[in-house]
C-alpha positions as a Markdown table, in Angstrom:
| # | Residue | x | y | z |
|---|---|---|---|---|
| 1 | Met | 17.5 | -8.5 | 1.5 |
| 2 | Asp | 14.0 | -10.1 | 1.4 |
| 3 | Gly | 12.3 | -12.9 | 3.1 |
| 4 | Lys | 9.0 | -14.7 | 3.6 |
| 5 | Trp | 8.0 | -17.4 | 6.0 |
| 6 | Asp | 4.8 | -19.3 | 6.5 |
| 7 | Ile | 4.2 | -20.5 | 9.7 |
| 8 | Val | 0.4 | -20.3 | 10.9 |
| 9 | Val | 0.4 | -16.6 | 9.7 |
| 10 | Gly | 2.5 | -15.2 | 6.7 |
| 11 | Phe | 5.5 | -13.1 | 7.6 |
| 12 | Trp | 7.8 | -11.1 | 5.3 |
| 13 | Leu | 10.5 | -8.9 | 5.9 |
| 14 | Glu | 12.2 | -6.8 | 3.2 |
| 15 | Gly | 14.7 | -4.1 | 3.4 |
| 16 | Ser | 16.9 | -2.1 | 0.9 |
| 17 | Trp | 19.2 | 0.6 | 0.7 |
| 18 | Thr | 20.0 | 2.8 | -2.4 |
| 19 | His | 23.2 | 5.0 | -2.4 |
| 20 | Lys | 23.7 | 7.5 | -5.6 |
| 21 | Ser | 27.2 | 8.3 | -6.5 |
| 22 | Lys | 26.2 | 11.8 | -6.9 |
| 23 | Asn | 25.4 | 14.0 | -3.6 |
| 24 | Val | 21.5 | 14.7 | -4.4 |
| 25 | Gly | 20.9 | 15.8 | -0.3 |
| 26 | Ile | 18.7 | 13.7 | 1.5 |
| 27 | Tyr | 17.9 | 11.2 | -1.8 |
| 28 | Thr | 21.6 | 10.5 | -1.6 |
| 29 | Asn | 21.0 | 7.5 | 0.7 |
| 30 | Gln | 17.5 | 5.7 | 1.0 |
| 31 | Ala | 17.0 | 2.9 | 3.3 |
| 32 | Leu | 13.7 | 1.1 | 3.3 |
| 33 | Leu | 12.6 | -1.7 | 5.7 |
| 34 | Asn | 9.3 | -3.6 | 5.5 |
| 35 | Met | 7.7 | -6.0 | 7.8 |
| 36 | Gly | 4.4 | -7.6 | 7.3 |
| 37 | Thr | 1.8 | -10.5 | 8.2 |
| 38 | Asp | -1.2 | -11.8 | 6.4 |
| 39 | Tyr | -3.8 | -14.5 | 7.4 |
| 40 | Thr | -7.2 | -15.9 | 5.8 |
| 41 | Phe | -9.4 | -16.5 | 8.3 |
| 42 | Gly | -11.9 | -19.5 | 7.5 |
| 43 | Leu | -15.3 | -17.1 | 7.8 |
| 44 | Gly | -17.6 | -17.5 | 5.0 |
| 45 | Asn | -15.9 | -17.1 | 1.6 |
| 46 | Gly | -12.8 | -16.4 | 3.4 |
| 47 | Leu | -11.9 | -13.0 | 4.8 |
| 48 | Asn | -8.1 | -12.3 | 4.0 |
| 49 | Leu | -6.4 | -9.6 | 6.5 |
| 50 | Val | -2.7 | -8.0 | 5.7 |
| 51 | Ala | -1.0 | -5.6 | 8.0 |
| 52 | Glu | 2.3 | -4.0 | 7.1 |
| 53 | Gln | 4.5 | -1.7 | 8.8 |
| 54 | Leu | 7.4 | 0.5 | 6.3 |
| 55 | Ile | 10.0 | 2.9 | 7.6 |
| 56 | Ile | 11.8 | 4.9 | 5.1 |
| 57 | Ser | 15.0 | 6.8 | 5.9 |
| 58 | Leu | 16.2 | 9.5 | 3.3 |
| 59 | Asp | 19.5 | 10.9 | 4.5 |
| 60 | Glu | 22.6 | 12.4 | 3.1 |
| 61 | Lys | 25.0 | 10.1 | 5.1 |
| 62 | Ala | 24.8 | 6.2 | 4.7 |
| 63 | Phe | 22.6 | 4.8 | 7.5 |
| 64 | Ala | 22.2 | 8.1 | 9.5 |
| 65 | Phe | 18.4 | 7.4 | 10.1 |
| 66 | Asp | 18.1 | 11.1 | 10.9 |
| 67 | Asn | 15.1 | 11.6 | 8.7 |
| 68 | Ile | 12.8 | 8.8 | 9.3 |
| 69 | Ser | 9.3 | 8.3 | 7.8 |
| 70 | Thr | 6.8 | 5.8 | 9.2 |
| 71 | Leu | 3.7 | 4.5 | 7.7 |
| 72 | Thr | 1.7 | 1.5 | 9.0 |
| 73 | Gly | -1.0 | 0.0 | 6.7 |
| 74 | Ile | -3.9 | -2.7 | 6.9 |
| 75 | Ser | -6.0 | -4.4 | 4.1 |
| 76 | Ala | -8.8 | -6.7 | 4.3 |
| 77 | Ser | -10.6 | -8.6 | 1.2 |
| 78 | Tyr | -13.7 | -10.7 | 0.9 |
| 79 | Pro | -14.9 | -12.6 | -1.9 |
| 80 | Thr | -18.8 | -12.1 | -2.0 |
| 81 | Gly | -19.3 | -14.6 | -4.6 |
| 82 | Leu | -17.5 | -16.0 | -7.7 |
| 83 | Phe | -17.5 | -12.8 | -9.4 |
| 84 | Asp | -17.3 | -10.1 | -6.8 |
| 85 | Asn | -14.9 | -8.9 | -4.3 |
| 86 | Leu | -15.0 | -6.4 | -1.5 |
| 87 | Ser | -11.8 | -4.9 | -0.4 |
| 88 | Ala | -10.6 | -2.2 | 2.0 |
| 89 | Val | -6.9 | -0.6 | 2.6 |
| 90 | Met | -6.2 | 1.8 | 5.2 |
| 91 | Tyr | -2.8 | 3.1 | 6.2 |
| 92 | Tyr | -1.5 | 5.8 | 8.6 |
| 93 | Asp | 1.2 | 8.3 | 7.8 |
| 94 | Trp | 2.9 | 8.7 | 11.5 |
| 95 | Thr | 4.9 | 11.7 | 10.3 |
| 96 | Gly | 2.5 | 13.5 | 8.7 |
| 97 | Asn | -0.3 | 12.1 | 10.7 |
| 98 | Asn | -2.7 | 11.5 | 8.0 |
| 99 | Leu | -4.9 | 8.8 | 7.5 |
| 100 | Tyr | -5.7 | 7.3 | 3.9 |
| 101 | Ser | -8.3 | 4.9 | 3.1 |
| 102 | Thr | -10.3 | 3.2 | 0.4 |
| 103 | Ile | -13.1 | 1.0 | 0.1 |
| 104 | Asn | -13.5 | -1.0 | -3.1 |
| 105 | Trp | -16.3 | -3.3 | -4.8 |
| 106 | Gln | -15.2 | -5.2 | -7.8 |
| 107 | Arg | -16.9 | -7.3 | -10.3 |
| 108 | Asp | -15.2 | -9.4 | -13.0 |
| 109 | Tyr | -17.0 | -10.4 | -16.3 |
| 110 | Asn | -15.4 | -12.5 | -19.5 |
| 111 | Lys | -13.5 | -9.1 | -20.7 |
| 112 | Phe | -14.2 | -6.7 | -18.4 |
| 113 | Ser | -13.8 | -5.6 | -14.7 |
| 114 | Val | -15.9 | -3.1 | -12.9 |
| 115 | Tyr | -14.8 | -1.1 | -9.9 |
| 116 | Val | -16.4 | 1.1 | -7.6 |
| 117 | Met | -14.0 | 2.9 | -5.1 |
| 118 | Ala | -15.1 | 5.2 | -2.5 |
| 119 | Phe | -11.8 | 7.0 | -0.7 |
| 120 | Ser | -11.3 | 9.5 | 1.8 |
| 121 | Asn | -7.7 | 11.1 | 2.0 |
| 122 | Pro | -6.0 | 14.1 | 3.0 |
| 123 | Val | -6.6 | 16.9 | 0.7 |
| 124 | Ser | -2.9 | 18.4 | 1.0 |
| 125 | Gly | 0.4 | 17.0 | 2.2 |
| 126 | Ala | 3.1 | 14.4 | 0.9 |
| 127 | Ser | 1.5 | 11.1 | -0.3 |
| 128 | Val | 3.4 | 7.7 | -0.5 |
| 129 | Gln | 3.4 | 8.5 | -4.4 |
| 130 | Gln | 6.0 | 11.4 | -4.0 |
| 131 | Asn | 5.7 | 12.8 | -7.4 |
| 132 | Asp | 4.5 | 16.2 | -9.1 |
| 133 | Leu | 1.6 | 14.8 | -10.3 |
| 134 | Val | -1.8 | 15.8 | -8.8 |
| 135 | Asn | -3.0 | 13.2 | -6.3 |
| 136 | Pro | -6.7 | 12.1 | -7.9 |
| 137 | Leu | -7.7 | 10.6 | -4.9 |
| 138 | Ala | -7.3 | 13.5 | -2.6 |
| 139 | Gly | -10.2 | 14.5 | -0.2 |
| 140 | Arg | -13.3 | 12.4 | -0.4 |
| 141 | Gly | -15.0 | 10.9 | -3.2 |
| 142 | Leu | -16.0 | 8.0 | -5.4 |
| 143 | Gln | -14.6 | 6.4 | -8.4 |
| 144 | Val | -16.0 | 4.3 | -11.2 |
| 145 | Met | -13.6 | 2.3 | -13.6 |
| 146 | Leu | -14.7 | 0.0 | -16.3 |
| 147 | Val | -11.3 | -2.0 | -17.3 |
| 148 | Tyr | -11.1 | -4.0 | -20.5 |
| 149 | Asn | -9.2 | -7.4 | -20.2 |
| 150 | His | -7.7 | -8.6 | -23.4 |
């Protein structure tokens, strides 16, 4: 299910349920519910703020809601000029009591974009990206990317 409304502020509600035909333990039934809001304030070049709440339930039985994770995220974006943008993203994992944060500066050229990102994230623990790859943004650090746009 998916719905979006723009009445003074933007508001959306999304939900999904996945059922695996084969029993794979807690991953047999996966329910996700997300709701969020956004608004662009008329400050300077326009400050955009977004807030979202995500609830994830992984259970062997459908809609049991025995194994729930909750995340709250906020982001802010501000264009400092025609080719530059500052943004920040933070989310809090209520289940693991972890705060993830990234600040990003982006500069666009004709064929290239430059990104400079500073981050502070937990060194260990599950992240939103639940896979076997090592989290390249674990701990504190700085990452610089040059992206070619063709």
